[in-house]
Amino acid sequence: MEVPKLSNVRIIREKLKWTQKQLADAVGIGQSYIAKIESNKQIPSYEIASLIFHVLNEELLKQDKNPPIIRNIATKKNKLRSLHPLDTLSTAFRQIGDVDQLPVIEDDRCVGVITSQILLRMENTKKSKDTMVKEIMEGPLPAFSETTPISQMRDLMRHFSAAMVLDMNGKVSGIITRSDFF
């Protein structure tokens, strides 16, 4: 888990329009301790720092009635390069281009993925270019609601290189990749 910088305490507190006393009371420590942390005169224990950031993040979520959601930064379905399970390896080679993976979509659902790594492996095995994608694809990419907050998704993307974005009917509405966060 990434630990936020202590220099962010003042920035976040001020964004919330909280006083040092309000933050101290919410955390259960003295106001002077918060002042020392913010002026780099005191380094809190990991437990206190975690508690401070937990309190600040909870308040940010409460105050942010409309948090930014992944629908706003995802590549939309109409611009998404994808494959169908019955497409051939030859089609996959033509489609991959400058992306690392191509979702395999059937009936508006992600049923698998073809990665550049798979294609390199297939090229080395001299697999027939007529081989169907369904024979070589990996399992589907993880999928999340398009209303998932960006802040939550950013943490989850440490574990995935890409994820499908689903509309309220559970159908693919786009894809989000790590590069979408930069």
mmCIF file of C-alpha atoms in Angstrom:
data_model
loop_
_atom_site.group_PDB
_atom_site.id
_atom_site.type_symbol
_atom_site.label_atom_id
_atom_site.label_comp_id
_atom_site.label_asym_id
_atom_site.label_seq_id
_atom_site.Cartn_x
_atom_site.Cartn_y
_atom_site.Cartn_z
ATOM 1 C CA MET A 1 0.000 0.000 0.000
ATOM 2 C CA GLU A 2 1.309 3.423 -0.952
ATOM 3 C CA VAL A 3 1.545 5.861 1.962
ATOM 4 C CA PRO A 4 0.536 9.452 1.122
ATOM 5 C CA LYS A 5 3.054 12.220 1.750
ATOM 6 C CA LEU A 6 2.742 14.032 5.063
ATOM 7 C CA SER A 7 3.018 17.314 3.163
ATOM 8 C CA ASN A 8 -0.467 16.536 1.803
ATOM 9 C CA VAL A 9 -2.070 16.777 5.256
ATOM 10 C CA ARG A 10 -2.270 20.583 5.146
ATOM 11 C CA ILE A 11 -3.322 20.603 1.474
ATOM 12 C CA ILE A 12 -6.184 18.166 2.028
ATOM 13 C CA ARG A 13 -7.233 19.768 5.330
ATOM 14 C CA GLU A 14 -7.434 23.179 3.677
ATOM 15 C CA LYS A 15 -9.332 21.749 0.710
ATOM 16 C CA LEU A 16 -11.867 20.464 3.229
ATOM 17 C CA LYS A 17 -11.923 23.928 4.840
ATOM 18 C CA TRP A 18 -11.069 22.328 8.175
ATOM 19 C CA THR A 19 -9.032 23.911 10.930
ATOM 20 C CA GLN A 20 -6.154 22.048 12.551
ATOM 21 C CA LYS A 21 -8.402 21.674 15.622
ATOM 22 C CA GLN A 22 -11.201 20.045 13.599
ATOM 23 C CA LEU A 23 -8.759 17.519 12.139
ATOM 24 C CA ALA A 24 -7.146 16.880 15.525
ATOM 25 C CA ASP A 25 -10.548 16.288 17.151
ATOM 26 C CA ALA A 26 -11.613 13.913 14.366
ATOM 27 C CA VAL A 27 -8.380 11.925 14.753
ATOM 28 C CA GLY A 28 -8.292 12.093 18.551
ATOM 29 C CA ILE A 29 -4.997 13.928 18.950
ATOM 30 C CA GLY A 30 -4.021 17.470 19.947
ATOM 31 C CA GLN A 31 -4.122 20.470 17.596
ATOM 32 C CA SER A 32 -0.477 21.240 18.330
ATOM 33 C CA TYR A 33 0.472 17.747 17.084
ATOM 34 C CA ILE A 34 -1.238 18.468 13.737
ATOM 35 C CA ALA A 35 0.592 21.834 13.573
ATOM 36 C CA LYS A 36 3.938 20.078 14.148
ATOM 37 C CA ILE A 37 3.178 17.467 11.454
ATOM 38 C CA GLU A 38 2.210 20.159 8.934
ATOM 39 C CA SER A 39 5.367 22.176 9.647
ATOM 40 C CA ASN A 40 7.629 19.096 9.392
ATOM 41 C CA LYS A 41 8.632 19.362 13.045
ATOM 42 C CA GLN A 42 7.082 16.025 13.981
ATOM 43 C CA ILE A 43 6.894 12.725 12.143
ATOM 44 C CA PRO A 44 3.897 10.735 13.374
ATOM 45 C CA SER A 45 3.861 6.976 13.811
ATOM 46 C CA TYR A 46 2.548 4.945 10.922
ATOM 47 C CA GLU A 47 -0.671 4.318 12.869
ATOM 48 C CA ILE A 48 -1.312 8.034 13.482
ATOM 49 C CA ALA A 49 -0.440 8.960 9.879
ATOM 50 C CA SER A 50 -2.767 6.228 8.584
ATOM 51 C CA LEU A 51 -5.543 7.439 10.863
ATOM 52 C CA ILE A 52 -5.078 11.053 9.735
ATOM 53 C CA PHE A 53 -5.305 10.095 6.063
ATOM 54 C CA HIS A 54 -8.223 7.768 6.702
ATOM 55 C CA VAL A 55 -10.163 10.603 8.398
ATOM 56 C CA LEU A 56 -9.255 13.055 5.616
ATOM 57 C CA ASN A 57 -10.225 10.596 2.857
ATOM 58 C CA GLU A 58 -13.537 9.762 4.538
ATOM 59 C CA GLU A 59 -14.371 13.463 4.764
ATOM 60 C CA LEU A 60 -13.357 14.026 1.145
ATOM 61 C CA LEU A 61 -15.747 11.272 0.093
ATOM 62 C CA LYS A 62 -18.558 12.766 2.180
ATOM 63 C CA GLN A 63 -18.045 16.222 0.719
ATOM 64 C CA ASP A 64 -17.588 15.042 -2.848
ATOM 65 C CA LYS A 65 -21.162 14.321 -3.867
ATOM 66 C CA ASN A 66 -20.183 13.748 -7.490
ATOM 67 C CA PRO A 67 -16.784 12.074 -7.514
ATOM 68 C CA PRO A 68 -15.135 11.710 -10.926
ATOM 69 C CA ILE A 69 -16.015 8.316 -12.382
ATOM 70 C CA ILE A 70 -14.221 5.994 -14.793
ATOM 71 C CA ARG A 71 -16.789 6.562 -17.556
ATOM 72 C CA ASN A 72 -15.211 10.016 -17.971
ATOM 73 C CA ILE A 73 -11.683 8.760 -18.734
ATOM 74 C CA ALA A 74 -12.274 5.328 -20.309
ATOM 75 C CA THR A 75 -11.917 4.632 -24.013
ATOM 76 C CA LYS A 76 -15.499 4.420 -25.277
ATOM 77 C CA LYS A 77 -16.808 1.271 -26.935
ATOM 78 C CA ASN A 78 -17.086 2.950 -30.353
ATOM 79 C CA LYS A 79 -13.312 3.671 -30.287
ATOM 80 C CA LEU A 80 -12.348 0.350 -28.717
ATOM 81 C CA ARG A 81 -10.263 -2.072 -30.749
ATOM 82 C CA SER A 82 -11.516 -5.554 -29.998
ATOM 83 C CA LEU A 83 -11.807 -9.039 -31.388
ATOM 84 C CA HIS A 84 -14.564 -11.625 -31.663
ATOM 85 C CA PRO A 85 -13.906 -15.233 -30.561
ATOM 86 C CA LEU A 86 -14.263 -16.406 -34.181
ATOM 87 C CA ASP A 87 -11.711 -13.905 -35.518
ATOM 88 C CA THR A 88 -8.422 -15.393 -36.645
ATOM 89 C CA LEU A 89 -4.898 -14.992 -35.387
ATOM 90 C CA SER A 90 -4.205 -13.045 -38.581
ATOM 91 C CA THR A 91 -6.912 -10.508 -37.627
ATOM 92 C CA ALA A 92 -5.442 -10.217 -34.130
ATOM 93 C CA PHE A 93 -2.003 -9.394 -35.561
ATOM 94 C CA ARG A 94 -3.536 -6.666 -37.747
ATOM 95 C CA GLN A 95 -5.615 -5.185 -34.900
ATOM 96 C CA ILE A 96 -3.113 -5.118 -32.022
ATOM 97 C CA GLY A 97 -1.119 -2.136 -33.312
ATOM 98 C CA ASP A 98 0.207 -0.008 -30.449
ATOM 99 C CA VAL A 99 -1.935 -1.480 -27.656
ATOM 100 C CA ASP A 100 -0.897 -4.248 -25.296
ATOM 101 C CA GLN A 101 -4.159 -6.170 -25.245
ATOM 102 C CA LEU A 102 -7.334 -6.598 -27.225
ATOM 103 C CA PRO A 103 -10.505 -7.600 -25.419
ATOM 104 C CA VAL A 104 -12.450 -10.407 -27.029
ATOM 105 C CA ILE A 105 -16.091 -9.352 -27.096
ATOM 106 C CA GLU A 106 -19.151 -11.448 -27.837
ATOM 107 C CA ASP A 107 -22.737 -10.234 -27.328
ATOM 108 C CA ASP A 108 -21.516 -7.055 -25.565
ATOM 109 C CA ARG A 109 -19.576 -9.077 -22.982
ATOM 110 C CA CYS A 110 -15.834 -9.518 -22.574
ATOM 111 C CA VAL A 111 -15.169 -13.246 -22.892
ATOM 112 C CA GLY A 112 -11.384 -13.114 -23.090
ATOM 113 C CA VAL A 113 -8.310 -11.137 -24.023
ATOM 114 C CA ILE A 114 -5.514 -11.422 -26.547
ATOM 115 C CA THR A 115 -2.279 -9.799 -25.386
ATOM 116 C CA SER A 116 0.806 -8.830 -27.335
ATOM 117 C CA GLN A 117 2.609 -11.481 -25.283
ATOM 118 C CA ILE A 118 0.255 -14.192 -26.586
ATOM 119 C CA LEU A 119 0.774 -13.004 -30.151
ATOM 120 C CA LEU A 120 4.550 -13.079 -29.770
ATOM 121 C CA ARG A 121 4.318 -16.605 -28.392
ATOM 122 C CA MET A 122 2.070 -17.677 -31.299
ATOM 123 C CA GLU A 123 4.463 -16.154 -33.803
ATOM 124 C CA ASN A 124 7.309 -18.204 -32.343
ATOM 125 C CA THR A 125 5.301 -21.454 -32.455
ATOM 126 C CA LYS A 126 4.384 -20.930 -36.118
ATOM 127 C CA LYS A 127 0.703 -21.412 -35.239
ATOM 128 C CA SER A 128 -1.557 -21.144 -38.283
ATOM 129 C CA LYS A 129 -2.789 -17.618 -39.019
ATOM 130 C CA ASP A 130 -6.258 -19.194 -39.432
ATOM 131 C CA THR A 131 -6.348 -20.296 -35.777
ATOM 132 C CA MET A 132 -9.400 -18.789 -34.085
ATOM 133 C CA VAL A 133 -8.962 -16.301 -31.273
ATOM 134 C CA LYS A 134 -11.122 -18.427 -28.942
ATOM 135 C CA GLU A 135 -8.462 -21.165 -29.087
ATOM 136 C CA ILE A 136 -5.653 -18.982 -27.781
ATOM 137 C CA MET A 137 -7.289 -16.206 -25.744
ATOM 138 C CA GLU A 138 -6.799 -15.798 -22.011
ATOM 139 C CA GLY A 139 -9.636 -15.279 -19.555
ATOM 140 C CA PRO A 140 -11.620 -12.036 -19.624
ATOM 141 C CA LEU A 141 -10.354 -8.757 -18.235
ATOM 142 C CA PRO A 142 -11.787 -7.704 -14.876
ATOM 143 C CA ALA A 143 -14.897 -5.544 -15.235
ATOM 144 C CA PHE A 144 -16.185 -2.577 -13.258
ATOM 145 C CA SER A 145 -19.242 -0.346 -13.341
ATOM 146 C CA GLU A 146 -18.774 2.864 -15.295
ATOM 147 C CA THR A 147 -19.782 4.738 -12.135
ATOM 148 C CA THR A 148 -16.799 3.435 -10.156
ATOM 149 C CA PRO A 149 -14.945 6.457 -8.707
ATOM 150 C CA ILE A 150 -11.612 7.170 -10.395
ATOM 151 C CA SER A 151 -9.904 7.297 -6.991
ATOM 152 C CA GLN A 152 -11.014 3.737 -6.207
ATOM 153 C CA MET A 153 -10.117 2.476 -9.673
ATOM 154 C CA ARG A 154 -6.635 4.006 -9.493
ATOM 155 C CA ASP A 155 -5.866 1.777 -6.505
ATOM 156 C CA LEU A 156 -7.279 -1.305 -8.243
ATOM 157 C CA MET A 157 -5.261 -0.685 -11.411
ATOM 158 C CA ARG A 158 -2.075 -1.521 -9.528
ATOM 159 C CA HIS A 159 -3.159 -5.134 -9.994
ATOM 160 C CA PHE A 160 -4.408 -5.005 -13.617
ATOM 161 C CA SER A 161 -3.107 -3.471 -16.805
ATOM 162 C CA ALA A 162 -6.646 -2.986 -18.118
ATOM 163 C CA ALA A 163 -10.266 -3.477 -17.120
ATOM 164 C CA MET A 164 -13.566 -3.440 -18.952
ATOM 165 C CA VAL A 165 -16.059 -0.698 -18.144
ATOM 166 C CA LEU A 166 -19.676 -1.844 -17.962
ATOM 167 C CA ASP A 167 -22.901 0.113 -18.300
ATOM 168 C CA MET A 168 -25.802 -0.357 -15.894
ATOM 169 C CA ASN A 169 -26.986 -3.377 -17.923
ATOM 170 C CA GLY A 170 -23.643 -5.133 -17.519
ATOM 171 C CA LYS A 171 -22.696 -4.592 -21.166
ATOM 172 C CA VAL A 172 -19.287 -3.349 -22.283
ATOM 173 C CA SER A 173 -19.233 0.441 -22.613
ATOM 174 C CA GLY A 174 -15.449 0.838 -22.838
ATOM 175 C CA ILE A 175 -12.047 -0.050 -21.479
ATOM 176 C CA ILE A 176 -9.749 1.608 -18.954
ATOM 177 C CA THR A 177 -6.003 1.096 -18.869
ATOM 178 C CA ARG A 178 -3.222 2.301 -16.605
ATOM 179 C CA SER A 179 -2.278 4.950 -19.155
ATOM 180 C CA ASP A 180 -5.732 6.565 -18.730
ATOM 181 C CA PHE A 181 -4.633 7.823 -15.321
ATOM 182 C CA PHE A 182 -1.748 9.920 -16.666
#
